[in-house]
C-alpha atoms as one frame of an Amber mdcrd trajectory, in Angstrom:
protein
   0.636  16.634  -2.629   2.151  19.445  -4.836   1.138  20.560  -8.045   2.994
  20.230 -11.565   2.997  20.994 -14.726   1.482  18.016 -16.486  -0.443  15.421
 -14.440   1.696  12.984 -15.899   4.264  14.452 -13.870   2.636  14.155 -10.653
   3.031  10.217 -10.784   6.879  10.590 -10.259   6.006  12.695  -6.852   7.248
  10.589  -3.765   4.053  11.154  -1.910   0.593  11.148  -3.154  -2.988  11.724
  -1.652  -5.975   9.026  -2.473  -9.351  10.225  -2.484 -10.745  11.682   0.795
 -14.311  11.235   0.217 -14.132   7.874  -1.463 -12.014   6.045  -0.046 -11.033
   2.590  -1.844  -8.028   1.689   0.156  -6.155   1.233   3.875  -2.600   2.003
   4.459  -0.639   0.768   7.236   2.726   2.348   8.107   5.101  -0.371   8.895
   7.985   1.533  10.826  10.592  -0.737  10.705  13.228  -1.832   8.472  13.540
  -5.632   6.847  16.038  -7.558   5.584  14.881  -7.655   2.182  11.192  -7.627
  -0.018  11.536 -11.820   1.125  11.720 -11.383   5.002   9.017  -9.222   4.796
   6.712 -11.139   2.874   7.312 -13.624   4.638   6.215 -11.844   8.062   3.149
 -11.295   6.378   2.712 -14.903   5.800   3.392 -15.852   9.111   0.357 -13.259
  10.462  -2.423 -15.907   8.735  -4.174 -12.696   7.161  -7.110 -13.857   4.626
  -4.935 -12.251   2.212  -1.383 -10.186   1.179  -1.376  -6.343   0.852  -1.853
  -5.843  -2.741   0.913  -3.885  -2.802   3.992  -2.362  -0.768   6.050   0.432
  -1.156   9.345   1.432   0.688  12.403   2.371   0.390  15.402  -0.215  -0.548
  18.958   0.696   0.447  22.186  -0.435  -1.261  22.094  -3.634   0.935  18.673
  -4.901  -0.446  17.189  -3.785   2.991  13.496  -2.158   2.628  13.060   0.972
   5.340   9.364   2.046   6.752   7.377   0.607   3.953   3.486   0.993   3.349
   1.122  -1.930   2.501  -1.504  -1.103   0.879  -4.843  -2.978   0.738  -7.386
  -2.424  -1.917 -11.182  -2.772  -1.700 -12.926  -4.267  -4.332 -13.584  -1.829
  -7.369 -16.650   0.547  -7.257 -17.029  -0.717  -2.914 -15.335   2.735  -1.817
 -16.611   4.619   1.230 -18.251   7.746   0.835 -16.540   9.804   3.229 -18.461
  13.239   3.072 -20.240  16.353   4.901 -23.378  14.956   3.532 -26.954  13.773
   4.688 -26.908  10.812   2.584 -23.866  10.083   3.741 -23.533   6.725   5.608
 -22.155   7.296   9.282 -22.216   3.412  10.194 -20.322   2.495   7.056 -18.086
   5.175   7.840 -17.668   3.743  11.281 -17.074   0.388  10.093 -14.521   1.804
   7.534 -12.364   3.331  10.234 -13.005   0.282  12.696 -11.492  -2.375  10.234
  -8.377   0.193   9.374  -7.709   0.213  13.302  -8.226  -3.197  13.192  -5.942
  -3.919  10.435  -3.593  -1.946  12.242  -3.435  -4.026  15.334  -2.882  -7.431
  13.622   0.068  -6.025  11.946   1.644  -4.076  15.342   3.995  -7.068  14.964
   5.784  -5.436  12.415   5.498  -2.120  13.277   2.240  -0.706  12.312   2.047
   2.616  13.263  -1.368   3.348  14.755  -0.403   7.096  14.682  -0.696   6.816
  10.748  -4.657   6.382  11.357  -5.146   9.923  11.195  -3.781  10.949   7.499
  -4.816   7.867   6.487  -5.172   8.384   2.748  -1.214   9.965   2.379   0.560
   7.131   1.064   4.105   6.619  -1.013   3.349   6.727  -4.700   4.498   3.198
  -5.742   5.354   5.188  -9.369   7.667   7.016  -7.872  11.725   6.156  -8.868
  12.469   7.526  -4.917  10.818   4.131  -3.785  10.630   0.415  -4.989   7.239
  -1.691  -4.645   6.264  -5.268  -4.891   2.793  -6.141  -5.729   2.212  -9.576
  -4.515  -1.724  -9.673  -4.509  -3.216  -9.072  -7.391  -6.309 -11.077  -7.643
  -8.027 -10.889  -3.583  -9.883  -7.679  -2.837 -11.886  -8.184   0.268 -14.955
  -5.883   0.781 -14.915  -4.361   4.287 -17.400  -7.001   5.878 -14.757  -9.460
   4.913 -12.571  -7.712   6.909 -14.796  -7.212   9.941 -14.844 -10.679  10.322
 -10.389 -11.750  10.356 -10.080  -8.114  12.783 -10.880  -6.675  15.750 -13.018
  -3.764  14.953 -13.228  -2.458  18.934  -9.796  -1.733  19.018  -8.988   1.543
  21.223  -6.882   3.817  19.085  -5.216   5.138  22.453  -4.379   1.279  23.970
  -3.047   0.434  20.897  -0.563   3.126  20.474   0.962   2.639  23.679   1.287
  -1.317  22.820   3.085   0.332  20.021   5.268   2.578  21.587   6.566  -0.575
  24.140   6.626  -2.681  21.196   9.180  -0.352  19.383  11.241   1.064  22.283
  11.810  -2.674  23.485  10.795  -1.664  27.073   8.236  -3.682  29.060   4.744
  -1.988  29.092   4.917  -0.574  32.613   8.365   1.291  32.317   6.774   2.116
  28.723   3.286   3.492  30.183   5.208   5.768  32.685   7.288   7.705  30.510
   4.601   7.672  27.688   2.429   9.737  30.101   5.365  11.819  31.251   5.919
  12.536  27.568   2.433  13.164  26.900   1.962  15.790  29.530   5.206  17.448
  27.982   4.126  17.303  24.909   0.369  19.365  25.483   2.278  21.675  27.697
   4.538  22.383  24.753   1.662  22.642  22.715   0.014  25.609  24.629   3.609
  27.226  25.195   3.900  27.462  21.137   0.363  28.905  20.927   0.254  31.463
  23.487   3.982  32.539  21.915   2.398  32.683  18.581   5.463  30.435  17.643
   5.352  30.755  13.599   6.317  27.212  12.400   3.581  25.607  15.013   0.744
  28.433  13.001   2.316  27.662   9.618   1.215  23.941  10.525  -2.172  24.489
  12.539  -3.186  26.621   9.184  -2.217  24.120   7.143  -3.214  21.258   9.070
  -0.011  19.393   8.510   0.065  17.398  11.373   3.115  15.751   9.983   5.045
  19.057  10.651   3.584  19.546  13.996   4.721  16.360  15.076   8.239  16.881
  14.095   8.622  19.738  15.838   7.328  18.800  18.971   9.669  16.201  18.318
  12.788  18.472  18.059  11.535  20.339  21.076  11.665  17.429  23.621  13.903
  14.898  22.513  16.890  15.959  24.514  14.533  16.376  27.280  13.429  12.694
  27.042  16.015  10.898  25.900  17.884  12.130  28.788  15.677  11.372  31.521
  15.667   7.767  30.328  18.101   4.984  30.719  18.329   4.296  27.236  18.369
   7.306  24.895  17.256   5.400  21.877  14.402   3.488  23.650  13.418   7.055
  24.832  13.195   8.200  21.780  11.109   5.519  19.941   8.104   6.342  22.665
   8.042  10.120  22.096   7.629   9.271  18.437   4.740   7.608  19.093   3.389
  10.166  21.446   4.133  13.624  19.398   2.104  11.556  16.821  -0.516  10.860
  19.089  -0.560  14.805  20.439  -0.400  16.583  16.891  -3.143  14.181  15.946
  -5.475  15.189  18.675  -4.346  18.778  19.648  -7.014  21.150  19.542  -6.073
  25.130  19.496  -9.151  26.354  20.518  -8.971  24.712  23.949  -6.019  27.931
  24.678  -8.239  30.062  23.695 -11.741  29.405  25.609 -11.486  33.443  26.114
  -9.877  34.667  23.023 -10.867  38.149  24.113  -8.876  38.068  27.512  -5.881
  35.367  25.920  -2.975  37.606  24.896  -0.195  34.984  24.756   2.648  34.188
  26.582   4.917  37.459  25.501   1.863  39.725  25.538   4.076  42.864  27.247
   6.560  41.830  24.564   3.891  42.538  21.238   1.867  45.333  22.758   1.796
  48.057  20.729   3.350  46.180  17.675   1.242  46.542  14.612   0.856  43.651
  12.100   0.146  39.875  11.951   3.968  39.523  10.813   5.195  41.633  13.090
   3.493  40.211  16.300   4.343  36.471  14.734   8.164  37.650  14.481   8.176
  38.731  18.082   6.494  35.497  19.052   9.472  33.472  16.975  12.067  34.735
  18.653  10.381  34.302  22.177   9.706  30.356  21.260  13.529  30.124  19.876
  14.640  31.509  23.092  11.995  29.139  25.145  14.056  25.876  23.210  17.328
  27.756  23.290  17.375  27.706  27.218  15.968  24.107  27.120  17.929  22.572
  25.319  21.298  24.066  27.588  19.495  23.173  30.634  19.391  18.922  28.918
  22.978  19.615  27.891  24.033  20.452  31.680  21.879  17.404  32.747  22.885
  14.851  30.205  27.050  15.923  31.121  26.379  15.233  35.007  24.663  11.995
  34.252  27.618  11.180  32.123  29.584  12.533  34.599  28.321  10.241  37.566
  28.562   7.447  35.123  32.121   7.583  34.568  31.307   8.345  30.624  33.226
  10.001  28.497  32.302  13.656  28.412  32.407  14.604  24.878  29.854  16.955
  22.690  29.140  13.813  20.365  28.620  11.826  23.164  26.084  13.976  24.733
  24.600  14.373  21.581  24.122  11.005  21.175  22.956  10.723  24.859  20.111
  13.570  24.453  19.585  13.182  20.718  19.934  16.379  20.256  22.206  17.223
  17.024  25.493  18.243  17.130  25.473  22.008  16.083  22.590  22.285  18.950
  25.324  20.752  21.346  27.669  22.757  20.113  25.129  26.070  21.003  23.899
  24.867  24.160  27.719  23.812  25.517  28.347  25.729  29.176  31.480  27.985
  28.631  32.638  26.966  31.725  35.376  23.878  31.244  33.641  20.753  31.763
C-alpha cells in the first residue's frame, strides 16, 4: 500500500495488497463487531461451511471484543487465477473466480459480509501487522474453486445482495430498507455529477487515483446529515448509505458527465473563465463544492431542529448532531444565528 525502506518493513503496514493478476485468495469484510475471537468462530461453525477461513484478522479492543474483521480463505498453492489483459488469459475461470467470491459473500451476510468489499477485493489487513490481532484456525483445508462452486451460490446478483445487506445491518425490514436505499442512491449519483462538473479537488484526487475507498467516504460526509435526518432512526439511516456510497463509488463512471467534453464546462464555468492553470481552475472549483456542502449541511441543521422541535426533543447542538450525524464542529458552523 505504501512504500518503505526495507521490505521487511512493509510487513508491519496495517494494510497490504495481494496479487492482482494471480489471485490465490478471497476476502470477506465482516462489518460487525463480536464478542470475542470464540463468538465468532463459533458463528462460523454454525454457517456449516466445508471449511473455516484460514485465517482472520481484526481489530481487538481492551474488552477482548474483535471490530470489522477479515477472513481470509486460501486456495490451494500454485491454483491462483490469472487475472490479466491477456489472450491466454482464461475469461470463464475468471468468471468462476468472481462468482464463488460473491458467493462466499452471501453465505456469510449473516455476519456482516460486506458485498461492497467485492470490488477491491485483494486489499486486505496484514495479519503481521501489531495494529491488528489474527487467529488462524484452518491450517490444513484449501479448497480449489470448483470445491467452492459446489457449497455456494455462484448466480448471486451483486446489486440484490447489497441491499439484503444494507436491511440486514440497519435492522429495518426490506421494504422501508429498499425505499430509502433508492432515495440514497439517486442522491448519491447526483452528488457524484455535482463534484465533477465543480471540479471538486478531493473527488479528482480519488478518480485519479482510483481510490474508491476515499470516494466513498466522502460521499459519505456529504449526505449523512441529509439521510440520517429524513429517517426515523438516524443510526439505521446511516448503516444503508454505507452500503450505498459503497455501491456508487464502486460503479461511478466519470465519463458518463462528460459525453461532450468539448461543450461540458462544469458547474461554476462563469466562475473559472479566464483563469489560467489546472490548480487554479481546481481551487476555484474547491471552494464552489465547500460552499455547495456548506449550505447543505445548514439547510439539515434547520430541518433536523424542527423535527426535534415537533418532537418535543431537546434542542441542543449535540443532539442534532447526533440526530443528523453530522459532527459537532459542522453543527457548530451550520447553527442559524437566530435563537432557537
Amino acid at each position: 500500500m505504501t512504500a518503505t525502506d526495507a521490505k521487511i518493513l512493509g510487513l508491519d503496514e496495517p494494510w497490504i495488497v495481494l496479487n492482482r493478476e494471480v489471485r490465490s485468495a478471497f476476502r470477506i469484510d465482516l462489518d460487525h463487531v463480536f464478542p470475542s475471537w470464540e463468538a465468532l468462530r463459533y458463528e462460523f461453525e454454525e454457517l456449516g461451511l466445508p471449511c473455516l477461513p484460514n485465517a482472520v484478522v481484526g481489530f481487538e479492543d481492551e474488552n477482548g471484543r474483535i471490530e470489522r474483521p477479515h477472513a481470509l480463505f486460501l486456495l490451494p498453492f500454485n491454483q491462483g487465477v490469472w487475472f490479466a489483459d491477456d489472450p491466454r488469459c482464461r475469461r470463464d475461470v475468471m468468471a468462476l473466480s468472481r462468482a464463488v467470491h460473491a458467493g462466499m459473500t452471501k453465505r456469510l451476510l449473516p455476519l456482516g459480509a460486506d458485498p461492497g468489499a467485492l470490488a477491491n477485493a485483494m486489499r486486505i489487513k496484514n495479519p503481521l501487522s501489531p495494529f491488528w490481532t489474527y487467529r488462524a484456525w484452518n491450517e490444513t483445508a484449501f479448497l480449489p474453486l470448483t470445491e467452492w462452486a459446489g457449497w455456494v451460490d455462484t448466480s448471486t446478483s451483486r446489486d440484490r445482495m447489497i441491499r439484503d445487506s444494507a436491511a440486514a445491518l440497519s435492522g429495518t425490514d426490506r421494504k422501508a430498507s429498499n425505499i430509502l436505499f433508492t432515495t440514497y442512491q439517486e442522491w448519491a449519483y447526483e452528488t457524484l455529477r455535482e463534484f465533477d462538473h465543480a471540479s471538486d479537488p478531493v473527488y479528482i484526487g480519488a478518480i485519479r487515483g482510483k481510490d474508491r475507498d476515499s470516494l466513498a467516504e466522502l460521499l459519505f460526509r456529504s449526505l449523512v446529515g441529509r439521510a440520517s435526518a429524513m429517517a426515523a432512526s438516524p443510526k439505521q439511516a446511516q448503516a444503508i448509505l454505507y452500503r450505498v456510497v459503497t455501491y456508487a463509488a464502486d460503479h461511478w463512471d466519470p465519463s458518463r458527465c462528460r459525453r461532450d467534453a468539448a461543450r461540458d464546462c462544469g458547474a461554476c464555468a462563469n466562475e473559472v473563465e479566464g483563469v489560467a492553470g489546472v490548480t487554479a481552475r481546481q481551487a476555484v472549483g474547491g471552494r464552489y463544492a465547500a460552499s455547495r456542502r456548506k449550505a447543505s449541511s445548514a439547510a439539515t441543521i434547520r430541518e433536523a431542529i424542527a423535527a426535534a422541535g415537533e418532537a418535543g426533543e431537546p434542542i441542543t447542538k449535540a443532539a442534532i448532531a447526533r440526530r443528523t450525524g453530522l459532527s459537532r464542529p459542522a453543527v457548530q458552523r451550520g447553527w442559524p444565528s437566530e435563537e432557537v
